JSON list of C-alpha atoms in Angstrom, two decimals:
[
{"chain": "U", "resi": 1, "resn": "MET", "atom": "CA", "xyz": [47.70, -37.92, -20.42]},
{"chain": "U", "resi": 2, "resn": "PRO", "atom": "CA", "xyz": [46.38, -36.94, -16.96]},
{"chain": "U", "resi": 3, "resn": "GLU", "atom": "CA", "xyz": [48.73, -37.06, -13.99]},
{"chain": "U", "resi": 4, "resn": "ARG", "atom": "CA", "xyz": [48.09, -39.92, -11.60]},
{"chain": "U", "resi": 5, "resn": "ASP", "atom": "CA", "xyz": [47.17, -39.41, -7.97]},
{"chain": "U", "resi": 6, "resn": "LEU", "atom": "CA", "xyz": [49.78, -39.35, -5.22]},
{"chain": "U", "resi": 7, "resn": "ALA", "atom": "CA", "xyz": [50.00, -42.25, -2.78]},
{"chain": "U", "resi": 8, "resn": "VAL", "atom": "CA", "xyz": [50.69, -40.70, 0.63]},
{"chain": "U", "resi": 9, "resn": "ASP", "atom": "CA", "xyz": [50.67, -41.95, 4.23]},
{"chain": "U", "resi": 10, "resn": "VAL", "atom": "CA", "xyz": [49.78, -39.85, 7.28]},
{"chain": "U", "resi": 11, "resn": "VAL", "atom": "CA", "xyz": [51.13, -41.17, 10.59]},
{"chain": "U", "resi": 12, "resn": "PHE", "atom": "CA", "xyz": [50.80, -40.06, 14.22]},
{"chain": "U", "resi": 13, "resn": "ALA", "atom": "CA", "xyz": [51.73, -41.86, 17.44]},
{"chain": "U", "resi": 14, "resn": "PRO", "atom": "CA", "xyz": [49.48, -40.53, 20.23]},
{"chain": "U", "resi": 15, "resn": "CYS", "atom": "CA", "xyz": [51.45, -42.59, 22.77]},
{"chain": "U", "resi": 16, "resn": "ALA", "atom": "CA", "xyz": [54.07, -45.32, 22.83]},
{"chain": "U", "resi": 17, "resn": "GLY", "atom": "CA", "xyz": [52.81, -48.49, 21.19]},
{"chain": "U", "resi": 18, "resn": "GLU", "atom": "CA", "xyz": [49.84, -46.86, 19.47]},
{"chain": "U", "resi": 19, "resn": "ALA", "atom": "CA", "xyz": [49.73, -45.55, 15.90]},
{"chain": "U", "resi": 20, "resn": "PHE", "atom": "CA", "xyz": [47.31, -43.67, 13.67]},
{"chain": "U", "resi": 21, "resn": "VAL", "atom": "CA", "xyz": [48.10, -44.53, 10.03]},
{"chain": "U", "resi": 22, "resn": "ARG", "atom": "CA", "xyz": [46.10, -43.54, 6.97]},
{"chain": "U", "resi": 23, "resn": "HIS", "atom": "CA", "xyz": [46.97, -44.46, 3.39]},
{"chain": "U", "resi": 24, "resn": "LEU", "atom": "CA", "xyz": [45.63, -41.81, 1.03]},
{"chain": "U", "resi": 25, "resn": "SER", "atom": "CA", "xyz": [45.34, -41.12, -2.65]},
{"chain": "U", "resi": 26, "resn": "LEU", "atom": "CA", "xyz": [45.54, -37.39, -3.32]},
{"chain": "U", "resi": 27, "resn": "PRO", "atom": "CA", "xyz": [45.45, -35.32, -6.50]},
{"chain": "U", "resi": 28, "resn": "PRO", "atom": "CA", "xyz": [48.73, -33.88, -7.83]},
{"chain": "U", "resi": 29, "resn": "GLY", "atom": "CA", "xyz": [49.56, -30.51, -6.26]},
{"chain": "U", "resi": 30, "resn": "SER", "atom": "CA", "xyz": [48.29, -31.51, -2.81]},
{"chain": "U", "resi": 31, "resn": "CYS", "atom": "CA", "xyz": [50.14, -30.26, 0.24]},
{"chain": "U", "resi": 32, "resn": "VAL", "atom": "CA", "xyz": [50.80, -31.61, 3.74]},
{"chain": "U", "resi": 33, "resn": "ARG", "atom": "CA", "xyz": [47.77, -29.72, 5.13]},
{"chain": "U", "resi": 34, "resn": "ASP", "atom": "CA", "xyz": [45.51, -31.39, 2.52]},
{"chain": "U", "resi": 35, "resn": "ALA", "atom": "CA", "xyz": [46.75, -34.84, 3.54]},
{"chain": "U", "resi": 36, "resn": "ILE", "atom": "CA", "xyz": [46.17, -34.23, 7.25]},
{"chain": "U", "resi": 37, "resn": "VAL", "atom": "CA", "xyz": [42.67, -32.85, 6.73]},
{"chain": "U", "resi": 38, "resn": "ARG", "atom": "CA", "xyz": [41.74, -35.72, 4.41]},
{"chain": "U", "resi": 39, "resn": "SER", "atom": "CA", "xyz": [43.14, -38.33, 6.82]},
{"chain": "U", "resi": 40, "resn": "GLY", "atom": "CA", "xyz": [40.65, -37.48, 9.58]},
{"chain": "U", "resi": 41, "resn": "LEU", "atom": "CA", "xyz": [43.44, -36.98, 12.11]},
{"chain": "U", "resi": 42, "resn": "GLU", "atom": "CA", "xyz": [41.78, -33.96, 13.75]},
{"chain": "U", "resi": 43, "resn": "ALA", "atom": "CA", "xyz": [38.59, -35.88, 14.49]},
{"chain": "U", "resi": 44, "resn": "ALA", "atom": "CA", "xyz": [40.39, -39.01, 15.71]},
{"chain": "U", "resi": 45, "resn": "HIS", "atom": "CA", "xyz": [43.09, -37.19, 17.72]},
{"chain": "U", "resi": 46, "resn": "PRO", "atom": "CA", "xyz": [42.24, -33.57, 18.53]},
{"chain": "U", "resi": 47, "resn": "GLU", "atom": "CA", "xyz": [45.33, -33.46, 20.77]},
{"chain": "U", "resi": 48, "resn": "ALA", "atom": "CA", "xyz": [47.59, -33.68, 17.70]},
{"chain": "U", "resi": 49, "resn": "ALA", "atom": "CA", "xyz": [48.95, -30.14, 17.52]},
{"chain": "U", "resi": 50, "resn": "TRP", "atom": "CA", "xyz": [49.94, -30.37, 13.86]},
{"chain": "U", "resi": 51, "resn": "GLN", "atom": "CA", "xyz": [49.42, -26.65, 13.25]},
{"chain": "U", "resi": 52, "resn": "GLN", "atom": "CA", "xyz": [52.23, -25.69, 15.62]},
{"chain": "U", "resi": 53, "resn": "SER", "atom": "CA", "xyz": [55.60, -24.94, 14.07]},
{"chain": "U", "resi": 54, "resn": "GLY", "atom": "CA", "xyz": [57.95, -27.92, 13.95]},
{"chain": "U", "resi": 55, "resn": "ASN", "atom": "CA", "xyz": [55.30, -30.60, 14.51]},
{"chain": "U", "resi": 56, "resn": "LEU", "atom": "CA", "xyz": [55.19, -31.88, 10.91]},
{"chain": "U", "resi": 57, "resn": "GLY", "atom": "CA", "xyz": [57.70, -33.86, 8.91]},
{"chain": "U", "resi": 58, "resn": "ILE", "atom": "CA", "xyz": [58.20, -35.97, 5.83]},
{"chain": "U", "resi": 59, "resn": "PHE", "atom": "CA", "xyz": [60.52, -38.92, 6.48]},
{"chain": "U", "resi": 60, "resn": "GLY", "atom": "CA", "xyz": [62.01, -37.20, 9.55]},
{"chain": "U", "resi": 61, "resn": "ARG", "atom": "CA", "xyz": [62.61, -33.81, 7.90]},
{"chain": "U", "resi": 62, "resn": "VAL", "atom": "CA", "xyz": [60.58, -30.96, 9.43]},
{"chain": "U", "resi": 63, "resn": "VAL", "atom": "CA", "xyz": [58.24, -29.31, 6.91]},
{"chain": "U", "resi": 64, "resn": "ARG", "atom": "CA", "xyz": [55.52, -26.66, 6.84]},
{"chain": "U", "resi": 65, "resn": "PRO", "atom": "CA", "xyz": [51.82, -27.40, 6.21]},
{"chain": "U", "resi": 66, "resn": "GLU", "atom": "CA", "xyz": [52.02, -25.84, 2.73]},
{"chain": "U", "resi": 67, "resn": "GLN", "atom": "CA", "xyz": [54.83, -28.17, 1.61]},
{"chain": "U", "resi": 68, "resn": "CYS", "atom": "CA", "xyz": [53.86, -29.88, -1.67]},
{"chain": "U", "resi": 69, "resn": "LEU", "atom": "CA", "xyz": [53.72, -33.65, -1.55]},
{"chain": "U", "resi": 70, "resn": "ARG", "atom": "CA", "xyz": [55.37, -36.19, -3.82]},
{"chain": "U", "resi": 71, "resn": "ASP", "atom": "CA", "xyz": [54.25, -39.70, -4.57]},
{"chain": "U", "resi": 72, "resn": "GLY", "atom": "CA", "xyz": [55.23, -42.05, -1.73]},
{"chain": "U", "resi": 73, "resn": "ASP", "atom": "CA", "xyz": [55.70, -39.37, 0.93]},
{"chain": "U", "resi": 74, "resn": "GLN", "atom": "CA", "xyz": [55.02, -40.20, 4.57]},
{"chain": "U", "resi": 75, "resn": "VAL", "atom": "CA", "xyz": [53.59, -37.23, 6.46]},
{"chain": "U", "resi": 76, "resn": "GLU", "atom": "CA", "xyz": [54.54, -37.47, 10.13]},
{"chain": "U", "resi": 77, "resn": "VAL", "atom": "CA", "xyz": [52.79, -35.54, 12.89]},
{"chain": "U", "resi": 78, "resn": "TYR", "atom": "CA", "xyz": [55.02, -35.20, 15.93]},
{"chain": "U", "resi": 79, "resn": "ARG", "atom": "CA", "xyz": [53.66, -34.99, 19.47]},
{"chain": "U", "resi": 80, "resn": "ALA", "atom": "CA", "xyz": [55.04, -32.58, 22.03]},
{"chain": "U", "resi": 81, "resn": "LEU", "atom": "CA", "xyz": [57.90, -33.75, 24.23]},
{"chain": "U", "resi": 82, "resn": "THR", "atom": "CA", "xyz": [56.90, -34.54, 27.79]},
{"chain": "U", "resi": 83, "resn": "LEU", "atom": "CA", "xyz": [60.50, -34.11, 28.97]},
{"chain": "U", "resi": 84, "resn": "THR", "atom": "CA", "xyz": [63.38, -32.16, 27.53]},
{"chain": "U", "resi": 85, "resn": "PRO", "atom": "CA", "xyz": [66.44, -34.24, 26.64]},
{"chain": "U", "resi": 86, "resn": "MET", "atom": "CA", "xyz": [68.27, -32.71, 29.63]},
{"chain": "U", "resi": 87, "resn": "GLN", "atom": "CA", "xyz": [65.48, -33.73, 32.03]},
{"chain": "U", "resi": 88, "resn": "ALA", "atom": "CA", "xyz": [65.48, -37.28, 30.62]},
{"chain": "U", "resi": 89, "resn": "ARG", "atom": "CA", "xyz": [69.27, -37.57, 31.12]},
{"chain": "U", "resi": 90, "resn": "ARG", "atom": "CA", "xyz": [68.97, -36.37, 34.72]},
{"chain": "U", "resi": 91, "resn": "LEU", "atom": "CA", "xyz": [66.24, -38.92, 35.46]},
{"chain": "U", "resi": 92, "resn": "ARG", "atom": "CA", "xyz": [68.31, -41.75, 33.97]},
{"chain": "U", "resi": 93, "resn": "ALA", "atom": "CA", "xyz": [71.39, -40.67, 35.95]},
{"chain": "U", "resi": 94, "resn": "ALA", "atom": "CA", "xyz": [69.36, -40.52, 39.18]},
{"chain": "U", "resi": 95, "resn": "ARG", "atom": "CA", "xyz": [68.16, -44.12, 38.68]},
{"chain": "U", "resi": 96, "resn": "HIS", "atom": "CA", "xyz": [71.71, -45.52, 38.43]}
]
């Protein structure tokens, strides 16, 4: 009996309130890189720096592009921080 395809989502939030979401069906043995390429993310959002270390995750856990996928996984592409957490705290404190 042949293995069934994997149902996988690829998500990216280019800015607050906006989301790129693609539902994919991939063959068994596919990896995170395969899902991103197949989703069309690079063409739609060239600013998504998914190839940089630490910018990919599955359900909030950082993974590498060669990580094998499982059925139901949600591949998340993280955008770069505009402020460090320390800078954000200082700005909040200055406002109060």
